[in-house]
Amino acid sequence: MSYTLETHPLFCDLWSDDIATLTLFSEEQILTPHETLFRQGDEANALYIVMDGKLEVYKNTPQWGVALEAIIEWGSVCGEMAFFDKDADKIRNASVRSGIEGATVRILVDTAIMDLSEDHPSVYQAFEAIVRSRKK
């Protein structure tokens, strides 16, 4: 399945003007199969809205080497922990790449996230709920 911002579960309740603003603040990126989106240790300056495909989350640890941590499906987000978890560093704690079929994401940079949170607290709360569920 593929989403547009208008039909994405996180944004489907926004007005068309707000969707237009979100479109201006975000950028679409099409990933080829197994293309790296970001690496563990990178600066966390954006979150990624999965519009199509799947993302694979990997962590490099001294004990286990590289291990698959999670699969992120379309309709979700990744990279949000650095923005919505007040205890998190602004450094990526895992690497993320597209799955075997590639993926499409929309990139939302940190300044846009703050603007969006001020104008649309319900969207900000939806992101916070995702963080709470992933910290369990």
XYZ file of C-alpha atoms in Angstrom:
136
model
C 0.000 0.000 0.000
C 1.124 3.541 -0.652
C 0.076 6.715 1.153
C -0.149 10.376 0.306
C 0.086 12.917 3.109
C -3.671 13.443 2.826
C -4.377 9.731 3.437
C -1.566 8.975 5.901
C -2.994 7.962 9.315
C -0.992 10.626 11.162
C -2.117 13.505 8.953
C -5.521 12.564 7.488
C -7.336 14.907 9.918
C -5.369 18.007 8.903
C -6.919 20.733 6.754
C -5.772 21.017 3.153
C -3.822 24.215 3.970
C -1.967 22.320 6.698
C -1.177 19.462 4.309
C 0.189 22.046 1.860
C 2.391 23.463 4.627
C 3.562 19.990 5.599
C 4.369 19.283 1.948
C 6.484 22.445 1.806
C 8.364 21.446 4.966
C 8.975 17.865 3.872
C 10.672 16.156 0.969
C 9.982 12.802 -0.656
C 12.844 10.334 -0.977
C 12.631 7.088 -2.928
C 14.984 4.404 -1.622
C 16.271 1.525 -3.720
C 16.328 -1.968 -2.137
C 18.565 -2.041 0.971
C 19.569 1.624 0.590
C 20.729 3.207 3.846
C 18.537 6.039 5.114
C 20.780 6.904 8.084
C 23.503 5.266 10.149
C 23.951 4.644 13.838
C 25.932 7.600 15.206
C 24.625 10.120 12.623
C 23.193 13.411 13.838
C 19.422 13.187 14.295
C 18.013 16.154 12.390
C 14.920 14.683 10.703
C 12.213 12.093 11.062
C 10.920 9.908 8.270
C 7.305 9.149 7.391
C 7.022 5.768 5.671
C 4.780 6.287 2.658
C 5.419 2.966 0.911
C 7.506 -0.153 1.556
C 9.312 -1.240 4.703
C 12.363 -0.066 6.611
C 14.792 -2.282 8.522
C 16.313 -1.050 11.782
C 19.789 -2.373 12.613
C 21.965 -1.876 15.651
C 25.696 -2.474 15.924
C 26.718 -3.736 19.360
C 30.112 -4.939 20.633
C 28.606 -8.188 21.893
C 26.391 -9.183 18.944
C 27.734 -7.237 15.972
C 25.031 -6.052 13.581
C 21.552 -7.209 14.570
C 18.121 -6.558 13.070
C 16.101 -4.698 15.725
C 12.797 -3.997 13.983
C 10.864 -3.706 10.739
C 8.962 -0.451 10.236
C 5.926 -0.809 7.989
C 4.303 1.755 5.722
C 2.026 4.084 7.625
C 4.482 4.548 10.475
C 7.425 6.816 11.211
C 11.059 6.317 12.114
C 13.769 8.525 13.517
C 11.319 10.206 15.884
C 12.952 9.145 19.155
C 15.474 11.989 19.049
C 12.702 14.587 18.822
C 10.008 13.276 21.129
C 12.005 11.445 23.802
C 13.403 14.155 26.052
C 16.008 11.734 27.458
C 17.351 10.766 24.028
C 20.568 12.127 22.558
C 20.359 13.879 19.219
C 22.447 11.062 17.754
C 20.986 8.069 15.903
C 21.111 4.961 18.101
C 20.495 2.592 15.169
C 20.905 2.383 11.401
C 17.920 2.246 9.056
C 17.744 1.003 5.491
C 14.967 0.148 3.066
C 13.721 -3.406 2.750
C 14.103 -5.793 -0.141
C 11.580 -3.914 -2.303
C 12.800 -0.412 -1.501
C 10.686 2.254 0.165
C 9.370 5.779 -0.143
C 9.637 8.177 2.779
C 8.878 11.808 3.426
C 11.597 13.600 5.334
C 10.468 16.089 7.967
C 13.340 18.200 9.303
C 13.596 19.289 12.934
C 12.502 22.919 12.412
C 9.351 21.795 10.582
C 8.533 19.401 13.423
C 8.627 22.216 15.960
C 6.461 24.468 13.755
C 3.986 21.647 13.225
C 3.820 20.858 16.948
C 2.900 24.457 17.785
C 0.126 24.677 15.186
C -1.130 21.065 15.466
C -0.702 19.655 18.975
C -2.669 16.518 18.047
C -0.021 15.572 15.466
C 2.708 16.140 18.040
C 0.788 13.974 20.525
C 0.504 11.197 17.920
C 4.298 11.194 17.535
C 4.725 11.159 21.325
C 2.395 8.145 21.586
C 4.562 6.247 19.092
C 7.652 6.995 21.197
C 5.934 5.819 24.389
C 4.892 2.558 22.747
C 8.428 1.891 21.455
C 10.044 2.566 24.853
C 8.068 -0.241 26.527
